[in-house]
Short mmCIF file of C-alpha atoms and ligand atoms in Angstrom, two decimals:
data_model
loop_
_atom_site.label_atom_id
_atom_site.label_comp_id
_atom_site.label_asym_id
_atom_site.label_seq_id
_atom_site.Cartn_x
_atom_site.Cartn_y
_atom_site.Cartn_z
CA MET A 1 -8.27 22.64 -24.62
CA SER A 2 -7.42 24.22 -27.96
CA GLY A 3 -9.42 23.23 -30.99
CA GLN A 4 -12.02 21.44 -28.91
CA SER A 5 -15.49 22.51 -27.90
CA SER A 6 -15.84 23.66 -24.34
CA ALA A 7 -17.76 22.05 -21.50
CA TYR A 8 -18.92 23.75 -18.35
CA ILE A 9 -19.97 23.04 -14.79
CA ALA A 10 -23.39 24.68 -14.69
CA GLY A 11 -24.69 23.43 -11.35
CA VAL A 12 -23.36 22.12 -8.03
CA TYR A 13 -24.99 21.17 -4.76
CA GLU A 14 -23.58 19.96 -1.48
CA HIS A 15 -25.99 18.30 0.91
CA PRO A 16 -26.08 20.33 4.15
CA THR A 17 -26.44 17.27 6.37
CA ARG A 18 -23.49 15.68 8.11
CA GLU A 19 -25.61 13.06 9.87
CA ALA A 20 -28.70 11.59 8.25
CA PRO A 21 -30.15 8.87 10.52
CA ASP A 22 -33.66 9.28 9.11
CA LYS A 23 -32.86 9.30 5.38
CA SER A 24 -31.98 6.55 2.94
CA THR A 25 -28.84 6.81 0.85
CA MET A 26 -30.99 6.87 -2.28
CA GLN A 27 -32.96 9.77 -0.85
CA LEU A 28 -29.69 11.67 -0.42
CA HIS A 29 -28.78 10.91 -4.06
CA ALA A 30 -32.14 12.33 -5.12
CA GLU A 31 -31.83 15.44 -2.96
CA VAL A 32 -28.38 16.35 -4.25
CA ALA A 33 -29.44 15.64 -7.86
CA ARG A 34 -32.42 17.97 -7.46
CA GLY A 35 -30.14 20.58 -5.87
CA ALA A 36 -27.58 20.61 -8.68
CA ILE A 37 -30.15 20.55 -11.48
CA GLY A 38 -31.99 23.43 -9.81
CA ASP A 39 -28.74 25.34 -9.26
CA ALA A 40 -28.15 25.25 -13.02
CA GLY A 41 -31.71 26.30 -13.78
CA LEU A 42 -32.53 23.07 -15.59
CA GLU A 43 -35.16 20.33 -15.24
CA LYS A 44 -34.65 16.65 -14.51
CA ASP A 45 -35.63 15.69 -18.04
CA ASP A 46 -32.79 17.82 -19.45
CA VAL A 47 -30.30 15.28 -17.99
CA ASP A 48 -29.08 12.83 -20.63
CA ALA A 49 -26.00 11.33 -18.96
CA TYR A 50 -25.40 9.96 -15.48
CA PHE A 51 -22.21 9.23 -13.51
CA THR A 52 -21.65 7.77 -10.05
CA ALA A 53 -18.89 5.82 -8.36
CA GLY A 54 -21.48 3.76 -6.61
CA VAL A 55 -23.42 3.37 -3.45
CA PRO A 56 -20.69 2.30 -1.01
CA GLU A 57 -23.01 0.45 1.38
CA TYR A 58 -24.36 -1.71 -1.46
CA GLU A 59 -20.91 -2.39 -2.97
CA SER A 60 -22.60 -2.93 -6.28
CA GLY A 61 -21.18 -2.38 -9.75
CA LEU A 62 -24.78 -1.98 -10.83
CA SER A 63 -25.14 1.33 -9.01
CA PRO A 64 -25.86 3.46 -12.13
CA LEU A 65 -28.86 1.24 -12.72
CA ILE A 66 -30.04 1.49 -9.13
CA VAL A 67 -29.70 5.25 -8.96
CA ALA A 68 -30.97 6.06 -12.48
CA ASP A 69 -34.02 3.89 -11.74
CA TYR A 70 -34.63 5.65 -8.41
CA LEU A 71 -34.27 9.10 -9.99
CA GLY A 72 -36.29 8.18 -13.08
CA LEU A 73 -33.48 9.22 -15.44
CA ASP A 74 -33.52 8.32 -19.14
CA VAL A 75 -29.93 8.70 -20.31
CA SER A 76 -27.89 8.06 -23.45
CA TYR A 77 -24.61 7.73 -21.54
CA ALA A 78 -23.62 6.28 -18.14
CA ASP A 79 -20.34 5.61 -16.38
CA THR A 80 -19.36 4.19 -13.00
CA THR A 81 -15.61 4.67 -12.88
CA ASP A 82 -14.62 4.00 -9.29
CA PHE A 83 -11.25 4.70 -7.76
CA GLY A 84 -12.52 5.87 -4.43
CA GLY A 85 -12.53 9.54 -3.55
CA SER A 86 -10.90 10.62 -6.81
CA SER A 87 -13.79 9.18 -8.84
CA TYR A 88 -16.01 12.26 -8.98
CA ILE A 89 -13.20 14.45 -10.27
CA SER A 90 -12.50 11.85 -12.93
CA HIS A 91 -16.24 11.85 -13.77
CA VAL A 92 -16.02 15.55 -14.60
CA GLY A 93 -13.30 14.76 -17.15
CA HIS A 94 -15.19 11.79 -18.54
CA ALA A 95 -18.36 13.89 -18.86
CA VAL A 96 -16.42 16.53 -20.80
CA SER A 97 -15.15 13.83 -23.20
CA ALA A 98 -18.62 12.36 -23.68
CA ILE A 99 -20.03 15.83 -24.35
CA ARG A 100 -17.27 16.54 -26.91
CA ASP A 101 -18.02 13.24 -28.59
CA GLY A 102 -21.62 14.31 -29.00
CA LYS A 103 -22.91 11.52 -26.77
CA CYS A 104 -24.76 13.83 -24.39
CA ASP A 105 -25.39 17.47 -23.43
CA VAL A 106 -26.21 17.50 -19.74
CA ALA A 107 -24.33 15.10 -17.45
CA LEU A 108 -25.32 14.57 -13.83
CA ILE A 109 -22.77 13.26 -11.29
CA THR A 110 -23.96 12.27 -7.82
CA LEU A 111 -22.45 10.94 -4.58
CA ALA A 112 -24.25 10.02 -1.37
CA GLY A 113 -23.61 7.85 1.66
CA ARG A 114 -24.31 7.41 5.38
CA PRO A 115 -21.17 5.96 7.04
CA ARG A 116 -21.71 8.09 10.16
CA SER A 117 -25.27 6.95 10.75
CA ARG A 118 -24.21 3.38 10.09
CA GLY A 119 -21.57 3.63 12.81
CA GLN A 120 -18.71 2.95 10.44
CA ALA A 121 -15.28 3.62 11.93
CA THR A 122 -13.40 3.91 8.67
CA GLY A 123 -9.69 3.63 8.32
CA SER A 124 -8.95 1.99 11.65
CA GLY A 125 -10.60 -1.42 11.61
CA ALA A 126 -9.65 -4.88 10.37
CA ARG A 127 -11.03 -5.61 6.91
CA ASP A 128 -12.04 -8.68 4.98
CA VAL A 129 -9.51 -10.31 2.67
CA ARG A 130 -10.97 -10.18 -0.83
CA SER A 131 -8.28 -9.68 -3.46
CA VAL A 132 -4.87 -11.22 -4.11
CA GLN A 133 -3.30 -8.05 -2.78
CA ASP A 134 -5.32 -8.21 0.45
CA SER A 135 -3.58 -11.49 1.24
CA PHE A 136 -0.29 -9.61 1.31
CA GLU A 137 -1.56 -6.42 2.97
CA ARG A 138 -4.80 -6.63 4.94
CA ILE A 139 -3.71 -9.78 6.75
CA TYR A 140 -1.17 -7.52 8.43
CA GLY A 141 -3.82 -5.08 9.60
CA ALA A 142 -2.87 -2.57 6.92
CA THR A 143 -5.67 0.00 6.98
CA ASN A 144 -5.93 3.43 5.44
CA ILE A 145 -4.56 5.07 8.54
CA THR A 146 -1.55 2.81 9.01
CA MET A 147 -0.75 3.11 5.28
CA TYR A 148 -0.93 6.90 5.36
CA GLY A 149 1.05 6.77 8.62
CA MET A 150 3.82 4.88 6.82
CA ALA A 151 3.82 7.49 4.05
CA ALA A 152 4.07 10.32 6.58
CA LYS A 153 6.91 8.61 8.44
CA ARG A 154 8.90 8.00 5.25
CA HIS A 155 8.33 11.62 4.10
CA MET A 156 9.62 12.85 7.46
CA HIS A 157 12.63 10.54 7.18
CA GLU A 158 13.61 11.62 3.66
CA TYR A 159 12.82 15.33 3.81
CA GLY A 160 12.79 16.33 7.46
CA THR A 161 9.08 17.11 7.39
CA THR A 162 7.75 17.67 10.92
CA PRO A 163 4.47 16.88 12.71
CA GLU A 164 4.06 20.63 13.18
CA GLN A 165 4.22 21.19 9.42
CA LEU A 166 1.53 18.57 8.84
CA ALA A 167 -0.50 20.25 11.59
CA GLU A 168 -0.36 23.55 9.67
CA ILE A 169 -2.66 21.93 7.11
CA ARG A 170 -5.34 21.10 9.69
CA ALA A 171 -4.96 24.53 11.30
CA ALA A 172 -5.59 26.27 7.97
CA ALA A 173 -8.60 24.07 7.20
CA SER A 174 -10.08 24.74 10.63
CA HIS A 175 -9.55 28.47 10.16
CA HIS A 176 -11.81 28.24 7.10
CA ALA A 177 -14.33 25.90 8.74
CA GLN A 178 -15.24 28.48 11.39
CA TYR A 179 -17.08 30.43 8.66
CA ASN A 180 -18.95 27.39 7.30
CA GLU A 181 -22.19 26.92 9.22
CA HIS A 182 -22.48 23.35 7.92
CA ALA A 183 -18.97 22.20 8.88
CA MET A 184 -18.81 19.30 11.34
CA PHE A 185 -15.97 20.93 13.28
CA GLN A 186 -16.20 24.73 13.31
CA GLU A 187 -13.80 25.43 16.16
CA PRO A 188 -10.40 26.70 14.95
CA VAL A 189 -7.48 24.57 16.13
CA THR A 190 -3.80 25.46 16.46
CA VAL A 191 -0.71 23.55 15.40
CA GLU A 192 -0.22 22.70 19.09
CA ASP A 193 -3.77 21.31 19.34
CA VAL A 194 -3.04 18.94 16.47
CA VAL A 195 0.30 17.62 17.69
CA GLU A 196 -1.07 17.25 21.23
CA SER A 197 -4.06 15.20 20.06
CA ARG A 198 -3.97 11.42 20.49
CA VAL A 199 -1.66 9.50 18.13
CA VAL A 200 -3.84 7.17 16.05
CA ALA A 201 -1.19 5.58 13.81
CA ASP A 202 2.14 7.25 14.28
CA PRO A 203 3.14 9.82 13.24
CA LEU A 204 -0.49 10.77 12.50
CA HIS A 205 -2.65 12.25 15.27
CA LEU A 206 -6.41 12.25 15.56
CA LEU A 207 -6.53 15.79 14.16
CA ASP A 208 -4.43 14.74 11.16
CA CYS A 209 -7.45 12.64 10.06
CA CYS A 210 -10.61 13.61 8.22
CA VAL A 211 -14.13 13.44 9.64
CA ILE A 212 -16.59 10.61 9.07
CA SER A 213 -19.83 12.11 7.84
CA ASP A 214 -23.04 11.34 6.00
CA GLY A 215 -24.10 13.46 3.09
CA GLY A 216 -23.41 13.85 -0.57
CA GLY A 217 -23.09 16.18 -3.48
CA ALA A 218 -23.83 16.58 -7.16
CA ILE A 219 -22.35 18.28 -10.21
CA LEU A 220 -23.94 19.11 -13.55
CA VAL A 221 -21.61 19.30 -16.57
CA VAL A 222 -23.10 20.79 -19.76
CA SER A 223 -22.17 21.40 -23.39
CA GLU A 224 -21.53 24.83 -24.91
CA GLU A 225 -24.91 24.63 -26.60
CA ALA A 226 -26.76 23.78 -23.36
CA ARG A 227 -24.87 26.53 -21.55
CA SER A 228 -25.95 29.13 -24.08
CA ARG A 229 -29.55 28.58 -22.99
CA LEU A 230 -28.76 29.12 -19.27
CA GLU A 231 -28.85 32.29 -17.19
CA ARG A 232 -26.42 30.70 -14.74
CA GLU A 233 -22.80 31.77 -14.37
CA CYS A 234 -20.81 28.72 -15.43
CA VAL A 235 -17.29 27.42 -14.81
CA GLU A 236 -15.27 26.09 -17.73
CA VAL A 237 -13.44 22.78 -17.45
CA LEU A 238 -10.03 23.69 -18.90
CA GLY A 239 -8.10 20.49 -18.26
CA HIS A 240 -8.40 17.04 -16.76
CA GLY A 241 -5.92 14.30 -15.97
CA GLU A 242 -6.00 11.02 -14.12
CA SER A 243 -3.67 8.21 -13.19
CA ILE A 244 -3.47 5.04 -11.15
CA GLY A 245 -0.56 4.70 -8.77
CA HIS A 246 0.48 1.30 -7.50
CA HIS A 247 2.85 -0.87 -5.58
CA ARG A 248 5.30 -1.06 -8.51
CA ALA A 249 5.95 -4.78 -7.93
CA GLY A 250 7.79 -3.98 -4.72
CA ARG A 251 9.41 -0.67 -5.69
CA ILE A 252 6.80 1.58 -4.07
CA ASP A 253 7.95 5.09 -3.14
CA LEU A 254 5.73 6.25 -0.27
CA THR A 255 6.68 9.88 -0.79
CA ARG A 256 5.27 10.10 -4.34
CA THR A 257 1.72 9.83 -5.63
CA ALA A 258 -0.02 9.55 -8.97
CA ALA A 259 -0.80 13.28 -8.68
CA GLU A 260 2.52 13.73 -10.53
CA GLN A 261 0.88 12.32 -13.65
CA SER A 262 -2.74 13.48 -13.19
CA GLY A 263 -1.63 17.02 -12.43
CA ARG A 264 0.77 17.25 -15.36
CA ARG A 265 -1.92 15.96 -17.74
CA ALA A 266 -4.50 18.44 -16.44
CA PHE A 267 -2.13 21.41 -16.64
CA ASP A 268 -0.95 20.43 -20.14
CA GLU A 269 -4.53 20.15 -21.39
CA ALA A 270 -5.36 23.54 -19.89
CA GLY A 271 -2.13 25.10 -21.20
CA LEU A 272 -1.43 26.38 -17.70
CA GLU A 273 1.11 25.96 -14.90
CA PRO A 274 0.71 25.52 -11.14
CA SER A 275 1.77 29.14 -10.61
CA ASP A 276 -1.35 30.24 -12.55
CA ILE A 277 -3.70 28.72 -9.96
CA ASP A 278 -5.47 31.12 -7.56
CA TYR A 279 -7.28 28.56 -5.43
CA ALA A 280 -6.80 24.80 -4.86
CA SER A 281 -9.22 22.17 -3.53
CA ILE A 282 -7.00 19.26 -2.49
CA TYR A 283 -8.28 15.96 -1.18
CA ASP A 284 -7.52 15.76 2.51
CA SER A 285 -8.22 12.31 3.88
CA PHE A 286 -5.18 12.99 6.05
CA THR A 287 -2.82 15.94 6.35
CA ILE A 288 -0.06 13.96 4.60
CA THR A 289 -2.42 13.46 1.62
CA VAL A 290 -2.43 17.22 1.11
CA LEU A 291 1.31 17.65 1.65
CA GLU A 292 2.28 15.06 -0.96
CA ALA A 293 -0.33 16.35 -3.42
CA ILE A 294 1.00 19.92 -3.14
CA GLU A 295 4.46 18.65 -4.08
CA ASP A 296 3.31 16.22 -6.77
CA LEU A 297 1.02 18.77 -8.44
CA GLY A 298 4.04 21.03 -8.77
CA PHE A 299 3.19 23.82 -6.33
CA CYS A 300 6.68 23.34 -4.87
CA GLU A 301 9.72 21.10 -5.30
CA LYS A 302 9.56 17.50 -4.07
CA GLY A 303 10.33 17.46 -0.36
CA ASP A 304 9.64 21.17 0.19
CA GLY A 305 5.95 20.70 1.08
CA GLY A 306 6.59 21.07 4.79
CA LYS A 307 8.20 24.48 4.36
CA PHE A 308 5.58 25.46 1.78
CA VAL A 309 2.62 25.02 4.14
CA GLU A 310 4.19 26.99 7.00
CA ASN A 311 3.17 30.50 8.04
CA GLY A 312 -0.41 30.27 6.85
CA ALA A 313 0.34 29.69 3.15
CA LEU A 314 -2.87 27.68 2.79
CA LYS A 315 -5.13 30.18 4.56
CA ALA A 316 -7.68 32.19 2.59
CA PRO A 317 -8.00 34.80 1.42
CA ASN A 318 -4.40 36.03 1.52
CA GLY A 319 -2.22 32.90 1.69
CA ASN A 320 0.12 31.91 -1.12
CA LEU A 321 -2.13 28.95 -2.05
CA PRO A 322 -5.57 29.22 -0.39
CA PHE A 323 -7.04 25.71 -0.14
CA ASN A 324 -10.17 23.91 1.05
CA THR A 325 -12.08 27.02 2.06
CA ASP A 326 -15.13 25.01 3.13
CA GLY A 327 -13.01 23.36 5.84
CA GLY A 328 -12.46 20.31 3.63
CA GLY A 329 -12.65 16.71 4.68
CA LEU A 330 -10.55 17.49 7.73
CA CYS A 331 -13.19 19.76 9.27
CA SER A 332 -16.39 20.02 7.21
CA ASN A 333 -17.49 16.93 5.37
CA HIS A 334 -16.26 13.62 3.97
CA PRO A 335 -19.46 12.20 2.59
CA ALA A 336 -19.44 8.42 2.16
CA ASN A 337 -15.67 8.41 2.86
CA ARG A 338 -15.16 9.98 -0.56
CA GLY A 339 -14.06 13.58 -0.64
CA GLY A 340 -13.54 14.27 -4.33
CA MET A 341 -17.07 15.52 -4.91
CA THR A 342 -16.85 18.34 -2.38
CA LYS A 343 -13.46 19.35 -3.78
CA VAL A 344 -15.06 20.22 -7.12
CA ILE A 345 -18.04 21.92 -5.48
CA GLU A 346 -15.93 24.31 -3.39
CA ALA A 347 -13.69 25.15 -6.38
CA VAL A 348 -16.82 26.08 -8.35
CA ARG A 349 -18.11 28.20 -5.46
CA GLN A 350 -14.79 30.04 -5.37
CA LEU A 351 -14.85 30.79 -9.08
CA ARG A 352 -18.47 31.96 -8.91
CA GLY A 353 -17.82 34.09 -5.82
CA GLU A 354 -20.30 32.08 -3.75
CA THR A 355 -18.27 30.68 -0.87
CA ASN A 356 -18.30 32.14 2.65
CA GLU A 357 -17.27 35.78 2.28
CA GLU A 358 -14.50 35.67 4.90
CA VAL A 359 -12.64 33.09 2.80
CA GLN A 360 -13.63 34.21 -0.69
CA VAL A 361 -10.54 34.42 -2.88
CA ASP A 362 -10.29 36.67 -5.93
CA ALA A 363 -9.93 33.57 -8.09
CA ASP A 364 -10.07 33.20 -11.88
CA LEU A 365 -8.37 29.80 -12.09
CA ALA A 366 -8.84 26.95 -9.67
CA LEU A 367 -7.76 23.34 -9.32
CA ALA A 368 -9.56 20.39 -7.77
CA HIS A 369 -7.58 17.26 -7.00
CA GLY A 370 -8.66 13.89 -5.63
CA THR A 371 -6.82 10.92 -4.19
CA GLY A 372 -8.65 7.59 -3.91
CA GLY A 373 -7.59 4.32 -2.33
CA SER A 374 -4.37 4.58 -0.36
CA ILE A 375 -1.08 6.28 -1.14
CA GLY A 376 0.45 3.47 0.95
CA THR A 377 -0.32 1.18 -2.01
CA ARG A 378 -2.88 1.32 -4.87
CA HIS A 379 -4.45 4.73 -5.41
CA GLY A 380 -6.23 6.80 -7.99
CA ALA A 381 -5.47 10.43 -8.71
CA ALA A 382 -7.64 12.84 -10.68
CA THR A 383 -7.16 16.54 -11.28
CA VAL A 384 -9.25 19.20 -13.01
CA VAL A 385 -8.30 22.77 -13.82
CA LEU A 386 -11.29 25.14 -13.84
CA GLY A 387 -11.73 28.67 -15.11
CA GLY A 388 -14.22 31.33 -14.07
CA GLU A 389 -16.35 33.23 -16.59
CA ASP A 390 -14.65 36.60 -16.11
CA ARG A 391 -11.04 35.43 -16.37
CA MET B 1 -0.93 -19.20 17.97
CA SER B 2 -4.41 -18.37 16.77
CA TRP B 3 -4.93 -15.69 14.16
CA ASP B 4 -8.66 -15.60 14.72
CA PRO B 5 -10.08 -13.01 14.35
CA ARG B 6 -7.02 -11.80 12.47
CA PRO B 7 -7.64 -12.16 8.74
CA THR B 8 -5.90 -15.04 7.00
CA PRO B 9 -4.70 -15.09 3.38
CA ASP B 10 -6.88 -16.28 0.54
CA ILE B 11 -4.66 -19.07 -0.79
CA THR B 12 -5.03 -19.31 -4.58
CA PRO B 13 -3.32 -21.64 -7.11
CA GLU B 14 -1.07 -18.71 -8.01
CA THR B 15 0.09 -18.12 -4.42
CA GLU B 16 -0.15 -21.60 -2.82
CA ARG B 17 3.60 -22.22 -3.14
CA TYR B 18 4.44 -18.92 -1.39
CA TRP B 19 2.30 -19.77 1.64
CA SER B 20 3.38 -23.43 1.90
CA ALA B 21 7.06 -22.41 1.63
CA ALA B 22 6.42 -19.98 4.51
CA ALA B 23 5.05 -22.93 6.53
CA ASP B 24 8.43 -24.61 5.84
CA GLY B 25 10.33 -21.53 7.00
CA GLU B 26 11.24 -20.09 3.59
CA LEU B 27 10.40 -16.62 2.27
CA LEU B 28 9.98 -16.68 -1.51
CA VAL B 29 9.91 -13.90 -4.10
CA ARG B 30 9.35 -14.08 -7.84
CA GLU B 31 12.07 -13.48 -10.44
CA CYS B 32 11.54 -12.84 -14.15
CA ASP B 33 13.66 -15.08 -16.40
CA GLU B 34 13.43 -12.52 -19.22
CA CYS B 35 14.12 -9.09 -17.70
CA GLY B 36 15.52 -10.13 -14.31
CA LEU B 37 12.99 -8.25 -12.21
CA VAL B 38 12.72 -9.59 -8.66
CA TYR B 39 9.20 -8.81 -7.51
CA HIS B 40 6.55 -9.18 -4.86
CA TYR B 41 3.61 -9.98 -4.38
CA PRO B 42 3.70 -13.15 -6.51
CA ARG B 43 2.17 -13.06 -10.01
CA GLU B 44 2.34 -15.51 -12.90
CA LEU B 45 3.22 -12.78 -15.40
CA CYS B 46 6.14 -10.38 -14.86
CA PRO B 47 4.56 -6.98 -14.06
CA ASP B 48 7.38 -5.19 -15.93
CA CYS B 49 7.78 -7.11 -19.23
CA PHE B 50 4.72 -9.40 -19.09
CA SER B 51 6.83 -12.50 -19.69
CA ASP B 52 5.23 -15.75 -18.52
CA SER B 53 8.64 -17.22 -17.82
CA VAL B 54 9.05 -16.47 -14.12
CA SER B 55 10.59 -18.47 -11.28
CA TRP B 56 10.33 -18.72 -7.53
CA ARG B 57 13.44 -17.56 -5.71
CA GLU B 58 14.31 -18.15 -2.09
CA THR B 59 15.39 -15.07 -0.16
CA ASN B 60 17.76 -15.00 2.76
CA GLY B 61 14.90 -13.53 4.83
CA THR B 62 16.70 -10.34 5.78
CA GLY B 63 16.23 -6.69 4.97
CA THR B 64 15.78 -3.23 6.47
CA VAL B 65 12.77 -1.23 7.60
CA TYR B 66 11.62 1.10 4.78
CA SER B 67 8.74 2.61 6.81
CA TYR B 68 6.28 1.65 9.51
CA SER B 69 3.35 2.93 11.53
CA THR B 70 2.13 1.81 14.93
CA ALA B 71 -1.59 1.51 15.75
CA ARG B 72 -2.32 1.26 19.46
CA LYS B 73 -6.04 0.66 18.97
CA MET B 74 -7.68 -1.07 16.05
CA GLY B 75 -11.30 -2.12 15.64
CA GLY B 76 -11.67 -5.90 15.22
CA TRP B 77 -8.04 -6.68 15.98
CA PRO B 78 -7.12 -8.98 18.91
CA ASP B 79 -6.08 -6.93 21.93
CA GLU B 80 -3.12 -9.23 22.63
CA ASP B 81 -1.68 -8.30 19.21
CA LEU B 82 -1.64 -4.57 19.99
CA PRO B 83 0.17 -2.31 19.48
CA LEU B 84 0.26 -3.37 15.86
CA ILE B 85 3.24 -2.26 13.77
CA VAL B 86 2.49 -2.28 10.04
CA ALA B 87 5.64 -1.89 7.96
CA TYR B 88 7.30 -2.07 4.61
CA VAL B 89 10.53 -4.06 4.78
CA GLU B 90 12.99 -3.70 1.91
CA LEU B 91 14.39 -7.19 1.30
CA ASP B 92 18.08 -7.62 0.47
CA GLU B 93 16.86 -8.97 -2.90
CA GLY B 94 15.15 -5.62 -3.64
CA PRO B 95 11.37 -5.69 -3.22
CA ARG B 96 9.63 -3.72 -0.49
CA VAL B 97 7.10 -6.03 1.15
CA MET B 98 4.31 -5.14 3.53
CA THR B 99 4.49 -6.97 6.86
CA ASN B 100 4.27 -6.65 10.63
CA LEU B 101 7.20 -5.97 12.89
CA ALA B 102 6.82 -8.34 15.83
CA CYS B 103 8.63 -6.24 18.42
CA GLU B 104 8.13 -3.15 20.57
CA PRO B 105 7.88 0.16 18.67
CA ASP B 106 10.93 1.58 20.45
CA GLU B 107 13.13 -1.25 19.11
CA ILE B 108 12.97 -0.10 15.50
CA GLU B 109 13.34 2.92 13.25
CA ILE B 110 13.62 3.41 9.50
CA GLY B 111 16.75 1.54 8.38
CA THR B 112 16.78 -1.01 11.23
CA PRO B 113 18.07 -4.41 10.00
CA VAL B 114 15.36 -7.07 10.36
CA GLU B 115 14.92 -10.78 9.70
CA VAL B 116 11.90 -12.92 8.97
CA ARG B 117 9.89 -15.10 11.37
CA PHE B 118 6.88 -17.20 10.48
CA ARG B 119 3.58 -17.41 12.30
CA ALA B 120 1.71 -20.63 11.55
CA ILE B 121 -1.92 -20.58 10.48
CA GLU B 122 -3.97 -23.23 12.22
CA GLY B 123 -5.49 -25.80 9.89
CA ALA B 124 -3.64 -24.69 6.73
CA ASP B 125 -0.33 -25.48 5.03
CA ALA B 126 0.57 -21.83 5.33
CA ALA B 127 2.33 -19.34 7.58
CA VAL B 128 2.52 -15.58 7.65
CA PRO B 129 5.94 -13.90 7.39
CA VAL B 130 6.62 -11.17 9.94
CA PHE B 131 9.91 -9.51 10.85
CA VAL B 132 11.92 -8.88 14.00
CA PRO B 133 15.04 -6.77 14.59
CA ARG B 134 18.16 -8.64 13.44
CA ARG B 135 20.79 -9.46 16.02
CA GLU B 136 24.41 -8.74 15.04
ZN1 LIG C 1 10.16 -9.33 -16.83
#
């Protein structure tokens, strides 16, 4: 970001719970906020900007008011950009812009939710018809899983991608999850385990799908000036990009996502290329979500994702592109059905050398990428490129 | 045939003609008089050039399967409508439209020629287009 002041991630916190029957969602918001502020070595009253994509169970556009009131925050800047799981990565970019504009110095981003405790079976149930688009999609029973299933089937048709290649993604994530004491599923699984698991929406199997968990997370983004007062090792936000992908009036291409645009914008702003990246956090609602993102972010040519992920390429610490070293949404955590938050948190842990030692990568430059909505139709994409202090 | 508890479309002034044409056995798309784009789902402004001069166009109701996915279980969906095949069908006129394939999963693959059928909605001047494999 040449010629512009820098902004840094000074604090992160991931809630350790995966099931919170005895807590309120607002309590989780408060606990992760306290965690991230404490991680940075700051106090609540230092926070002067607040970002959230909402409280999913309330479905309220007023969520910044609800949460800021609950936390007792007095802020000069607030934002509730919501495109699903990519929102929190986009918030990092928006916070950087607000800081550069002099609107704020210390921006807090929080996510919390309790879909597991509320018995929500996401992605596989009939939904209400609410928008014009729903009348042409949801009436057919189009859910996240059938839409991602259609994307996987088309990718296989065009490029020869196999179920075993998709399964490599889950196998690598589960390899990492065994070292994460908080992960929902800590047992390593093989490619065979994945392809032998029940087909949920063909060609996707049960183990191609992410977990449903309670929990949350928080990020604190600070200005150069605020950082200079901190003892904490900080991570610089080098580039950010976002994009909205859509149905293209009937010309949808199920093998391509808006990561093509968000990734390019983030790399251009950072002045870097995919080959510079040492570690990647990639949103993993389903294995196909990761495969298409790897291609669209430019880690390989379009259509070569299946070959790229073979032979442990995604496994830390020695793979070609170590990814999701916390176990990701596939194995560890998918708080409130929105995985973008934990993608940023694990990238920061990698750059600060604070993740589980068995999967710690010698990383100076990392990427976090989120996909929100459905790649089968409307979706958001947001990407950040992050740099460690010693790079 | 009852859709309940299957969701039914929200019929708006913008889309009423599409649904009532379906009840009469016609599948409509939109066509832009300015730039020629043939598009779906229906909108009053062309999503390419933003012209407000757009027309309804009847299709011949045939196309090919662009992609599909079969769900064998689905929360809240009537058991008698399972397995459920959600698909994109590429119409001969161009647009890829989301739909159901009303057949057995082993009868179709990507590229299979299909043709439209209409399932009436009780109590409304509307029907839902679905597709079945096309006979030669
Ligand atoms: Zn036009």
